Short mmCIF file of C-alpha atoms and ligand atoms in Angstrom, two decimals:
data_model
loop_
_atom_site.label_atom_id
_atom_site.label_comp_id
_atom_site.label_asym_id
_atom_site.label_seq_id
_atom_site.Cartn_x
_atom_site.Cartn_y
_atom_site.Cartn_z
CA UNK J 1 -10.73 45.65 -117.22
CA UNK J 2 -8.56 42.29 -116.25
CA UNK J 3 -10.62 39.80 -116.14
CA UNK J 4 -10.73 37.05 -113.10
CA UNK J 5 -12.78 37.31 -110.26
CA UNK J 6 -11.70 39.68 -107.13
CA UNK J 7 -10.04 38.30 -104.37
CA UNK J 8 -8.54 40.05 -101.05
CA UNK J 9 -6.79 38.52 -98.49
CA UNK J 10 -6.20 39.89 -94.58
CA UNK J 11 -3.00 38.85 -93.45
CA UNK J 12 -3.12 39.02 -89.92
CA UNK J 13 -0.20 40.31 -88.21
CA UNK J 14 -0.70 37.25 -85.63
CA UNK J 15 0.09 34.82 -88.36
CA UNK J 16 3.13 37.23 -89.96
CA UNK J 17 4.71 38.36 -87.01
CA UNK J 18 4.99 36.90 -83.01
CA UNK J 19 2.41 38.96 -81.58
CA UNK J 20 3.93 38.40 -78.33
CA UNK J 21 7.38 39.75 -79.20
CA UNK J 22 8.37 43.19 -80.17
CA UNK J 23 9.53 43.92 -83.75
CA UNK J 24 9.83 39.98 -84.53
CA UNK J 25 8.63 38.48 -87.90
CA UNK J 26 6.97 34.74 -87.67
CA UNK J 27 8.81 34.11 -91.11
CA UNK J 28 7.70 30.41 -91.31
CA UNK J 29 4.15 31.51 -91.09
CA UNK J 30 4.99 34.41 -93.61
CA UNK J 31 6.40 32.08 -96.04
CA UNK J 32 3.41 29.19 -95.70
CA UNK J 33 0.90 32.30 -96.28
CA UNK J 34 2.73 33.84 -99.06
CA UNK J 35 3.13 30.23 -100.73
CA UNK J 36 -0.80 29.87 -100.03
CA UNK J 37 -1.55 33.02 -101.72
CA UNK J 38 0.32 31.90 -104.84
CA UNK J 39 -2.16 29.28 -105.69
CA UNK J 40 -5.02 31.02 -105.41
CA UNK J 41 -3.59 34.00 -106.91
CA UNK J 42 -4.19 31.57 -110.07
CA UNK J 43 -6.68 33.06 -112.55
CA UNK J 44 -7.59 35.89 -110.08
CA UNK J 45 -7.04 39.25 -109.20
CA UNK J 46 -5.57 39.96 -105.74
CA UNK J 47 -5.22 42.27 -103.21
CA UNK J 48 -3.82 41.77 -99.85
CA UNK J 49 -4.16 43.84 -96.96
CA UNK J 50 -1.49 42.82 -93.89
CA UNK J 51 -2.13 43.95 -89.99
CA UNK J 52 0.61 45.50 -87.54
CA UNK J 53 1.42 42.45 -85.66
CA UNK J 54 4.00 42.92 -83.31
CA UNK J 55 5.49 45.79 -85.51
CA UNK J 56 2.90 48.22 -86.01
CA UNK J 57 0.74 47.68 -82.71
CA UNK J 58 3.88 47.56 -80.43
CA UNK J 59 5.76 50.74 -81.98
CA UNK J 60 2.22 52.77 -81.48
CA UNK J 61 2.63 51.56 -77.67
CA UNK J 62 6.11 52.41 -77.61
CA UNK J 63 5.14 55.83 -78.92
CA UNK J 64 3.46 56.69 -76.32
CA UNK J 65 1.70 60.15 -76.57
CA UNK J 66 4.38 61.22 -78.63
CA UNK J 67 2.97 62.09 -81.96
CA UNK J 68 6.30 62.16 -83.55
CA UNK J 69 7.48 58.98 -82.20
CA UNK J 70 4.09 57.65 -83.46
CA UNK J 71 4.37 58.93 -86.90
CA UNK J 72 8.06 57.98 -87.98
CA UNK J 73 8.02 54.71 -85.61
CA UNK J 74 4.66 53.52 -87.10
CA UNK J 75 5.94 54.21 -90.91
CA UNK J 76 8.94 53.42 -90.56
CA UNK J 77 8.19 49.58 -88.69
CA UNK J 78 5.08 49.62 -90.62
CA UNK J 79 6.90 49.74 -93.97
CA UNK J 80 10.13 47.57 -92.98
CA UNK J 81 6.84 45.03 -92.22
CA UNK J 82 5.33 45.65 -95.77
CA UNK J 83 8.76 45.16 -97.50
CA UNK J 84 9.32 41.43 -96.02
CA UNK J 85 5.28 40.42 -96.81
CA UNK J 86 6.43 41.53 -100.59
CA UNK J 87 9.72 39.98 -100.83
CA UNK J 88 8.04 36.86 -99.33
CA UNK J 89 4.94 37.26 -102.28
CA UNK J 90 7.65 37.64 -104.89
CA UNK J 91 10.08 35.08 -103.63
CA UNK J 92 6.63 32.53 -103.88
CA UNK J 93 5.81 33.69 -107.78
CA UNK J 94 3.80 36.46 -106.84
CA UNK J 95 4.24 39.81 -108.39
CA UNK J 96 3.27 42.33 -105.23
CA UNK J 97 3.68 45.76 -105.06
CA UNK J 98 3.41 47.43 -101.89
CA UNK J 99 1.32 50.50 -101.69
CA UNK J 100 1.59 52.73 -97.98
CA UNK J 101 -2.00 53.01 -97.21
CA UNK J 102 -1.78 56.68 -97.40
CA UNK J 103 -1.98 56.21 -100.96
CA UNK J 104 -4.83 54.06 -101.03
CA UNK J 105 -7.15 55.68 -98.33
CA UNK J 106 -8.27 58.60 -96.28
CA UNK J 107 -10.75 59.71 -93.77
CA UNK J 108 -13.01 63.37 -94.49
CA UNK J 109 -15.30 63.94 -92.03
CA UNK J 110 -14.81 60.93 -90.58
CA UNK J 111 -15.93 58.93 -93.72
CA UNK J 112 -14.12 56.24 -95.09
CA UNK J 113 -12.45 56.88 -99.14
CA UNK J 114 -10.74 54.70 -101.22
CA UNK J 115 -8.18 55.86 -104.06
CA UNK J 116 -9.66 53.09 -106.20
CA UNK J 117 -7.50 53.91 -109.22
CA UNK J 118 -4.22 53.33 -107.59
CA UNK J 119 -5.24 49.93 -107.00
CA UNK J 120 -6.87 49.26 -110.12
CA UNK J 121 -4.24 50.40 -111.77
CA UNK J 122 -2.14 47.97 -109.91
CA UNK J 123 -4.24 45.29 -110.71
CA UNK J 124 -4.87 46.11 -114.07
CA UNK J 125 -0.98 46.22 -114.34
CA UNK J 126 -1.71 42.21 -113.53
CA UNK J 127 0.41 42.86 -109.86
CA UNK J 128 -0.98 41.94 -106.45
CA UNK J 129 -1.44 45.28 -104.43
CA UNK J 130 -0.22 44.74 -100.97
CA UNK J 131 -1.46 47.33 -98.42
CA UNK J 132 -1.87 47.24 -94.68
CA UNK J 133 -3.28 48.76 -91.47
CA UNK J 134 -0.90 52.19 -90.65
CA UNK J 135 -1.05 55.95 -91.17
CA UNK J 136 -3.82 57.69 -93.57
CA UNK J 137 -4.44 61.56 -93.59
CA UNK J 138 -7.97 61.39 -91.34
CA UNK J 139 -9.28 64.93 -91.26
CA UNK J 140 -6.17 66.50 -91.81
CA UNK J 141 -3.60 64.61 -89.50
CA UNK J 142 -2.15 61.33 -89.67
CA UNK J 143 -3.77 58.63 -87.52
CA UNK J 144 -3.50 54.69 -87.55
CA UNK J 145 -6.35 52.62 -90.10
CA UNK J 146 -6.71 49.38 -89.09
CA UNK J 147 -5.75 47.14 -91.93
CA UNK J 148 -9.32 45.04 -90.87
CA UNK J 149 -11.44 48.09 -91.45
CA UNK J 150 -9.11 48.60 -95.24
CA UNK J 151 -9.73 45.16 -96.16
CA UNK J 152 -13.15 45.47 -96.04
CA UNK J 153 -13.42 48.71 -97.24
CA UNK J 154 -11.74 47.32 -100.39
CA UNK J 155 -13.37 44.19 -100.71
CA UNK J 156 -16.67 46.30 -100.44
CA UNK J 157 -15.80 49.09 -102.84
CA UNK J 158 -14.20 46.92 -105.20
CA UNK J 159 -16.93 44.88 -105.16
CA UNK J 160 -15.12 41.55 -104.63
CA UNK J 161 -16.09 37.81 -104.85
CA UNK J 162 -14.56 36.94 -101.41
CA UNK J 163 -12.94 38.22 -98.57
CA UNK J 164 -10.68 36.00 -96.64
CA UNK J 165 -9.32 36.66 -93.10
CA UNK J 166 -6.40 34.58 -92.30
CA UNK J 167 -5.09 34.43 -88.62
CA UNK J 168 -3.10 32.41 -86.11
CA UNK J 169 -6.13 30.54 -85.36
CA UNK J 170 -8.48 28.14 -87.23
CA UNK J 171 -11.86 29.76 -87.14
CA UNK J 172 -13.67 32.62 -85.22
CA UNK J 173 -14.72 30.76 -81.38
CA UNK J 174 -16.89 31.67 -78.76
CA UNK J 175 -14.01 32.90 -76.54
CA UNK J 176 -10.07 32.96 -77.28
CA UNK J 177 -9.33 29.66 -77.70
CA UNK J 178 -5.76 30.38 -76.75
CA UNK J 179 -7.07 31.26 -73.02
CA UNK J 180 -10.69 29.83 -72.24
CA UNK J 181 -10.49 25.83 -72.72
CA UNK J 182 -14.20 26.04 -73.49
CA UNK J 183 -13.58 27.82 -76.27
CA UNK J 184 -15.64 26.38 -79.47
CA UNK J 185 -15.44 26.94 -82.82
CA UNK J 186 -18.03 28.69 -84.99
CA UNK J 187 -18.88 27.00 -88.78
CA UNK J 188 -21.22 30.33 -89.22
CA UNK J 189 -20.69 33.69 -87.91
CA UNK J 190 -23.94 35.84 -88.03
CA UNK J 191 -24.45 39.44 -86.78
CA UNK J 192 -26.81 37.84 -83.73
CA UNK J 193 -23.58 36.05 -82.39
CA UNK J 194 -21.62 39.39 -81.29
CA UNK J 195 -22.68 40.14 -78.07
CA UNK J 196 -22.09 36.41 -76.88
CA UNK J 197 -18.76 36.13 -78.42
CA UNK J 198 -15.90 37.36 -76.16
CA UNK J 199 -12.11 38.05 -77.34
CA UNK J 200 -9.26 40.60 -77.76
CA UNK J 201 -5.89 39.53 -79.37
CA UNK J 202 -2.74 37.62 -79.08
CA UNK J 203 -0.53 40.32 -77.88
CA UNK J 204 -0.49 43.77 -77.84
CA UNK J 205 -3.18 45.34 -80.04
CA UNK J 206 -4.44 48.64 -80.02
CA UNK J 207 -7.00 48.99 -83.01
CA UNK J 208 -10.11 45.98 -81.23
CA UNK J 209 -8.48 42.73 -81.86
CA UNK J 210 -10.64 40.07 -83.04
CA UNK J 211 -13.99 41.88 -82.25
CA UNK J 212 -12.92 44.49 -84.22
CA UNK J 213 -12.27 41.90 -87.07
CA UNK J 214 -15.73 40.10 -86.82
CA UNK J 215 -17.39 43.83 -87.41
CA UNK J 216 -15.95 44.68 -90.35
CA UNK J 217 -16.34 40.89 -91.62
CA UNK J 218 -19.89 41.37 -90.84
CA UNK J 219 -20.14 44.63 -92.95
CA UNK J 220 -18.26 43.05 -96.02
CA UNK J 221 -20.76 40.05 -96.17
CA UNK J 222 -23.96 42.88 -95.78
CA UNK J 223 -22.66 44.68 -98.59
CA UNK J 224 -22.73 41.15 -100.75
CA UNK J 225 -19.20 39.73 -100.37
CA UNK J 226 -18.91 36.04 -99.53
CA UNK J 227 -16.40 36.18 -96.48
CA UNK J 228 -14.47 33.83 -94.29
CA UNK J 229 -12.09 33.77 -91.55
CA UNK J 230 -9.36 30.94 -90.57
CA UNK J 231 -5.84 29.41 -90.57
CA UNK J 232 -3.85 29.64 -93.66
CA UNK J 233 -4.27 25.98 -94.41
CA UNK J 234 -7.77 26.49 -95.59
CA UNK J 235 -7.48 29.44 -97.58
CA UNK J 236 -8.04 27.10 -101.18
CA UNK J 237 -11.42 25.88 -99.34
CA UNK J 238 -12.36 29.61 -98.79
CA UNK J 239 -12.03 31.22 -101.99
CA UNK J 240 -13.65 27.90 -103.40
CA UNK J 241 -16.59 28.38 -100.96
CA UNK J 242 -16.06 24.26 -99.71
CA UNK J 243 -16.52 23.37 -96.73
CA UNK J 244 -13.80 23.34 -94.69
CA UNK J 245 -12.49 24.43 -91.18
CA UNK J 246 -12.73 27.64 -90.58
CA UNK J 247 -15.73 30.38 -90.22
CA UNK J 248 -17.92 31.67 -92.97
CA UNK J 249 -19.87 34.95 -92.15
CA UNK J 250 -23.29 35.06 -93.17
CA UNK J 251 -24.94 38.01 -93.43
P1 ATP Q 301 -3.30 42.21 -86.60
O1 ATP Q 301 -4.36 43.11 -86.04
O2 ATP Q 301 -1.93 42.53 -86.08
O3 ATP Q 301 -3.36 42.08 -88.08
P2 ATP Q 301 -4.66 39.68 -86.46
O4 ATP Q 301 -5.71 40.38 -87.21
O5 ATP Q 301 -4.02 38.50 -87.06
O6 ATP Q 301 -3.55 40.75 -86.04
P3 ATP Q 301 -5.92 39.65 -83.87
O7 ATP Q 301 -6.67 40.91 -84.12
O8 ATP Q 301 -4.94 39.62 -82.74
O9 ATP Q 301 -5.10 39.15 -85.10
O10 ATP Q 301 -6.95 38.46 -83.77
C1 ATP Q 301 -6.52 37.10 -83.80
C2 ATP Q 301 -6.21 36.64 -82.41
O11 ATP Q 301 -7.38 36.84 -81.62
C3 ATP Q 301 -5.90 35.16 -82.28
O12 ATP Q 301 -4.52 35.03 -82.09
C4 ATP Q 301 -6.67 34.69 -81.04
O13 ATP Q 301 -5.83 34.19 -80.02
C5 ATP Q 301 -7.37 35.92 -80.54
N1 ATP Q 301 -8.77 35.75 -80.18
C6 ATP Q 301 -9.38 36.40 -79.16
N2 ATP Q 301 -10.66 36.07 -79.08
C7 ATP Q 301 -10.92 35.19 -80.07
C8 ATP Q 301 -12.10 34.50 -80.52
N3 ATP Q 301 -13.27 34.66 -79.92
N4 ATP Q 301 -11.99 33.68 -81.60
C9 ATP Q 301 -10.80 33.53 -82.23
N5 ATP Q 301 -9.66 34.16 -81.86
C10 ATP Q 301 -9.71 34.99 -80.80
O1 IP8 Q 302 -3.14 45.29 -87.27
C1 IP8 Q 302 -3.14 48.41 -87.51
O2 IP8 Q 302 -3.66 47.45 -88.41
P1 IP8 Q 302 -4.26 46.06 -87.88
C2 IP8 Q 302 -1.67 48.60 -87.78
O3 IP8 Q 302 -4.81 45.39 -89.10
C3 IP8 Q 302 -0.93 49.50 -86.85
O4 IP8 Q 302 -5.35 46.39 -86.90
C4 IP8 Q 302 -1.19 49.54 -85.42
C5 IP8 Q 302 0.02 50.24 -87.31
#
């Protein structure tokens, strides 16, 4: 196998995209992210995992209870998404290939599978796989994954060195620190904090927002997985494990 430790990355469709307007890329953040991931792509393997942002979450509102609309709109916005996160990956050094995450999961029974050799193969191919929340085949019809719930289910499975969740924001807080002015940041997140900790999203979001996020986090750094969550700027500090701002999760 390749060697270099294991790294994935959840880019958070409120860092890639304007979460507060429909169908519209944030492509200074996409480019800062994507030139981020470069350097610590260095000596490592990668995956990344991006969110819906205002592409994925707002077409599954504008869907409505259609399940056709939801289908074709979610794909189709879901993979115009995917294709601009690559392009940015490759235009920064980065050689990404973007996998639909119907070919990388699927739910049976309601449990959670990974096709791990389609992205070990990518990775052993020495490319970046780069998947995100959408449509997987659970129990026989095709319903949204939230790219959160992937990432960790990767970084779990795959059994990598860190998991990194980047957002719009600087660290998990007690509240959204975009509404609540008493908002204050947490160094450590620990599974005793949920209950106090209150939040949704920046926009529209339909798979749990942040709380959501902090979950699956929490289940990653059970299963042995050092993960953090934060702004882009201190991604280096994450994967390093230095101090820095932003949250570490400990289990
Ligand atoms: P996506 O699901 O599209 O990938 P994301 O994962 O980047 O998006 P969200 O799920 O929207 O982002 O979570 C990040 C957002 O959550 C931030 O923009 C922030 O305003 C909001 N938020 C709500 N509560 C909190 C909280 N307690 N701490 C930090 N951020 C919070
Ligand atoms: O934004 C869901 O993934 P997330 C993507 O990571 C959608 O929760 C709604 C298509």
């Amino acid at each position: 196998m390749r060697a270099g430790e294991l790294l994935v990355v959840k880019l958070g469709g409120s860092l890639i995209t304007d979460k507060r307007k429909p169908l519209t890329l944030n492509r200074e953040g996409l480019e800062t992210a994507a030139e981020a991931l470069a350097r610590v792509a260095r000596g490592r393997r990668l995956v990344v995992v991006h969110g819906g942002g205002s592409f994925g979450h707002y077409a599954v509102v504008q869907a409505g209870g259609s399940r056709e609309r939801l289908v074709s709109d979610v794909s189709y916005w879901m993979s115009a998404l995917n294709l601009e996160v690559v392009s940015a990956l490759r235009a920064a050094g980065v050689p990404a290939v973007g996998l639909p995450p119907l070919a990388v999961a699927r739910v049976d029974g309601g449990q959670l599978s990974l096709q791990r050799d389609v992205l070990e193969a990518a990775l052993e191919d020495g490319t970046v796989p780069v998947t995100h929340g959408g449509l997987v085949l659970q129990d026989g019809r095709l319903e949204i994954l939230s790219g959160d719930v992937l990432a960790s289910e990767i970084a779990v499975k795959l059994a990598a060195r860190t998991l990194a969740f980047l957002m719009d924001v600087d660290a998990v807080y007690t509240a959204d620190p975009r509404s609540d002015p008493h908002a204050r940041p947490l160094e450590v997140l620990k599974r005793s904090h949920l209950e106090a900790i209150r939040g949704g999203s920046s926009g529209i979001d339909v798979t749990g927002g942040i709380l959501l996020k902090l979950r699956e986090a929490l289940r990653a750094a059970e299963a042995g997985v050092r993960v953090a969550l934060g702004g882009v700027s201190e991604l280096e500090a994450m994967v390093e494990g230095l101090k820095g701002k932003y949250t570490r999760v400990e289990p």
